[in-house]
Amino acid sequence: MANIIDGKAVAAKVRQRVAEEVKQLAEKNITVGLAVVIVGDNQASRVYVNNKKKACAEVGITSYEYALPESTTEEELLTLVDKLNNDDSVNGILVQLPLPKQINENKIINAISPKKDVDAFHPENVGHIMIGDYHFLPCTPAGVMELIAETGTDVCGKSCVVIGRSNIVGKPMAMLLLHKNGTVTMTHSKTQNLKEICANADILVAAVGKAGFVTADMVKPGAVVIDVGMNRNAQGKLCGDVDFEGCKEKAGWITPVPGGVGPMTIAMLMQNTVTAAKK
Ligand code: GUN
């Protein structure tokens, strides 16, 4: 029976550390501001943005919300990003993804000043991460690394398997594990022998976007299993990529959904915003 990794508790510790840093900056008359941009009325995005604003309030960061209609053009969003790039009260800019179809996401990401890119999505920051010389870590993979550290597992030399190769999670996740000297295998929808590869992993990170994708036969006994998934099952209940009930019998450590990676992503965003203010 696995130990449950309490993402809520670890995230609270990170937020407390950040709140202390915000207080120290305030003593030097430096305020910390995060602009959060949401376009359209995607329900999940609305929930994420509300949680980000709540976290800002808790740690003493001023959040500025820009809620734009679904019909917003690329030009209009680029104009807003430009304005925020030049606004000294804004240290971090977060444009919630996904964006409506008429807007090219890469164009928007490229327009955000790398110094204010608290998601670490800009190619310049992605390059820094690849080299291992970075000031912003991408929030979700950075949160996963904190959760792995919480288990006391040393990544060095371990077999680490990442399922999913997105720019937001899978690819940077593999980099961060590699920086800690993990032996990393990246897997995806075209991978052959996925079950066997996963069943050899000491550390298994699932970022697939399919409810219950990781089953107990894919888990090595005693493994650390991290579930990045945020899906709704047929009953509309929030669930991850991992069949939690089955896998918890076999894993050594496992994250729940909700209450695992999700709160960590937001805590790391707060951390990045403070880092941006310090720069
Ligand atoms: N949509 C889903 N996850 C994220 C994230 O971490 N950052 C942004 N900007 N959009 C997202």
Coordinates of N, CA, C and O in Angstrom, one line a residue, residues 78 81-82 85 93-95 97 104-131 133-139 167-168 171-172 272:
L78 N -2.2 40.6 -28.7 CA -0.8 41.1 -28.8 C -0.6 42.5 -28.3 O 0.4 42.8 -27.6
V81 N -0.6 42.2 -24.5 CA 0.7 41.6 -24.0 C 1.8 42.7 -24.1 O 2.6 42.9 -23.1
D82 N 1.8 43.5 -25.1 CA 2.8 44.6 -25.3 C 2.6 45.6 -24.2 O 3.6 46.1 -23.6
N85 N 4.0 44.0 -21.0 CA 5.4 44.0 -21.1 C 6.1 45.3 -20.6 O 7.1 45.3 -20.0
I93 N 3.6 37.7 -16.4 CA 2.4 37.7 -17.3 C 2.1 36.2 -17.5 O 2.9 35.4 -18.0
L94 N 0.8 35.9 -17.3 CA 0.4 34.5 -17.6 C -0.8 34.6 -18.5 O -1.8 35.2 -18.1
V95 N -0.7 34.0 -19.7 CA -1.8 34.0 -20.6 C -2.3 32.5 -20.5 O -1.6 31.6 -20.9
L97 N -3.8 29.1 -21.2 CA -4.0 28.3 -22.4 C -5.1 27.2 -22.1 O -5.3 26.9 -21.0
N104 N -3.1 32.4 -32.6 CA -1.9 31.5 -32.7 C -1.2 31.5 -31.3 O -0.6 32.5 -31.0
E105 N -1.2 30.4 -30.6 CA -0.7 30.4 -29.2 C 0.8 30.7 -29.2 O 1.3 31.4 -28.4
N106 N 1.5 30.1 -30.2 CA 3.0 30.3 -30.2 C 3.3 31.8 -30.4 O 4.3 32.3 -29.9
K107 N 2.5 32.5 -31.3 CA 2.8 33.9 -31.5 C 2.6 34.7 -30.2 O 3.4 35.6 -29.9
I108 N 1.6 34.3 -29.4 CA 1.4 35.0 -28.1 C 2.5 34.7 -27.1 O 3.1 35.6 -26.5
I109 N 2.9 33.5 -27.0 CA 4.0 33.1 -26.1 C 5.3 33.8 -26.5 O 6.0 34.3 -25.6
N110 N 5.6 33.9 -27.8 CA 6.8 34.6 -28.3 C 6.8 36.1 -28.0 O 7.8 36.7 -27.9
A111 N 5.5 36.6 -27.8 CA 5.4 38.1 -27.6 C 5.6 38.5 -26.2 O 5.9 39.6 -25.8
I112 N 5.5 37.5 -25.2 CA 5.6 37.8 -23.8 C 7.1 38.0 -23.5 O 8.0 37.2 -24.0
S113 N 7.5 39.1 -22.8 CA 8.9 39.3 -22.5 C 9.4 38.1 -21.7 O 8.8 37.7 -20.7
P114 N 10.5 37.5 -22.1 CA 11.1 36.4 -21.4 C 11.3 36.7 -19.9 O 11.2 35.8 -19.1
K115 N 11.5 37.9 -19.5 CA 11.8 38.3 -18.1 C 10.5 38.2 -17.3 O 10.5 38.2 -16.1
K116 N 9.3 38.3 -18.0 CA 8.0 38.2 -17.3 C 7.3 36.9 -17.6 O 6.1 36.7 -17.1
D117 N 8.0 36.0 -18.2 CA 7.3 34.8 -18.7 C 7.4 33.7 -17.5 O 8.2 32.8 -17.5
V118 N 6.4 33.9 -16.6 CA 6.4 33.1 -15.4 C 6.0 31.6 -15.6 O 6.1 30.8 -14.8
D119 N 5.5 31.4 -16.8 CA 5.2 30.0 -17.2 C 6.4 29.3 -17.7 O 6.4 28.0 -17.9
A120 N 7.4 30.1 -18.1 CA 8.6 29.5 -18.8 C 8.3 28.8 -20.1 O 8.8 27.8 -20.4
F121 N 7.4 29.4 -20.9 CA 7.0 28.8 -22.2 C 7.7 29.5 -23.3 O 7.7 28.9 -24.4
H122 N 8.3 30.7 -23.1 CA 9.0 31.4 -24.2 C 10.2 30.6 -24.7 O 11.0 30.0 -23.8
P123 N 10.5 30.5 -26.0 CA 11.6 29.7 -26.5 C 12.9 30.1 -25.8 O 13.8 29.2 -25.6
E124 N 13.1 31.3 -25.5 CA 14.4 31.7 -24.8 C 14.5 31.0 -23.4 O 15.5 30.5 -23.1
N125 N 13.4 31.0 -22.7 CA 13.4 30.3 -21.4 C 13.5 28.7 -21.6 O 14.1 28.1 -20.8
V126 N 12.8 28.2 -22.6 CA 12.9 26.8 -22.9 C 14.3 26.4 -23.2 O 14.8 25.4 -22.7
G127 N 15.0 27.3 -23.9 CA 16.5 27.0 -24.2 C 17.3 27.0 -23.0 O 18.2 26.2 -22.8
H128 N 17.0 28.0 -22.0 CA 17.7 28.0 -20.8 C 17.5 26.7 -20.0 O 18.5 26.2 -19.4
I129 N 16.3 26.2 -20.0 CA 16.0 25.0 -19.3 C 16.8 23.8 -19.9 O 17.3 23.0 -19.2
M130 N 16.8 23.7 -21.2 CA 17.5 22.7 -21.9 C 19.0 22.6 -21.5 O 19.6 21.6 -21.3
I131 N 19.6 23.8 -21.4 CA 21.0 24.0 -21.1 C 21.2 23.7 -19.6 O 22.3 23.3 -19.2
D133 N 20.6 26.2 -17.3 CA 21.0 27.5 -16.7 C 19.7 28.4 -16.8 O 19.5 29.0 -17.8
Y134 N 18.9 28.3 -15.8 CA 17.6 28.9 -15.9 C 17.3 29.8 -14.7 O 17.8 29.5 -13.6
H135 N 16.4 30.8 -14.9 CA 15.9 31.4 -13.7 C 14.4 31.1 -13.5 O 13.9 31.2 -12.3
F136 N 13.7 30.7 -14.5 CA 12.3 30.2 -14.3 C 12.2 28.7 -14.6 O 12.7 28.4 -15.7
L137 N 11.6 28.0 -13.8 CA 11.4 26.6 -14.1 C 9.9 26.5 -14.5 O 9.1 27.2 -13.9
P138 N 9.5 25.7 -15.5 CA 8.1 25.5 -15.8 C 7.4 25.0 -14.6 O 7.8 24.1 -13.9
C139 N 6.2 25.6 -14.3 CA 5.5 25.4 -13.0 C 5.2 23.9 -12.7 O 5.5 23.4 -11.6
N167 N 4.8 20.3 -24.8 CA 5.8 21.4 -24.5 C 5.6 21.9 -23.0 O 6.6 22.3 -22.4
I168 N 4.4 21.8 -22.5 CA 4.2 22.3 -21.2 C 4.6 21.4 -20.1 O 5.2 21.8 -19.0
K171 N 8.0 17.3 -22.1 CA 9.4 17.7 -22.5 C 10.2 18.3 -21.4 O 11.3 17.8 -21.1
P172 N 9.7 19.4 -20.8 CA 10.5 20.0 -19.7 C 10.7 19.0 -18.5 O 11.7 19.1 -17.8
N272 N 7.8 31.7 -9.1 CA 8.4 32.3 -10.3 C 8.1 33.8 -10.4 O 8.9 34.6 -10.8

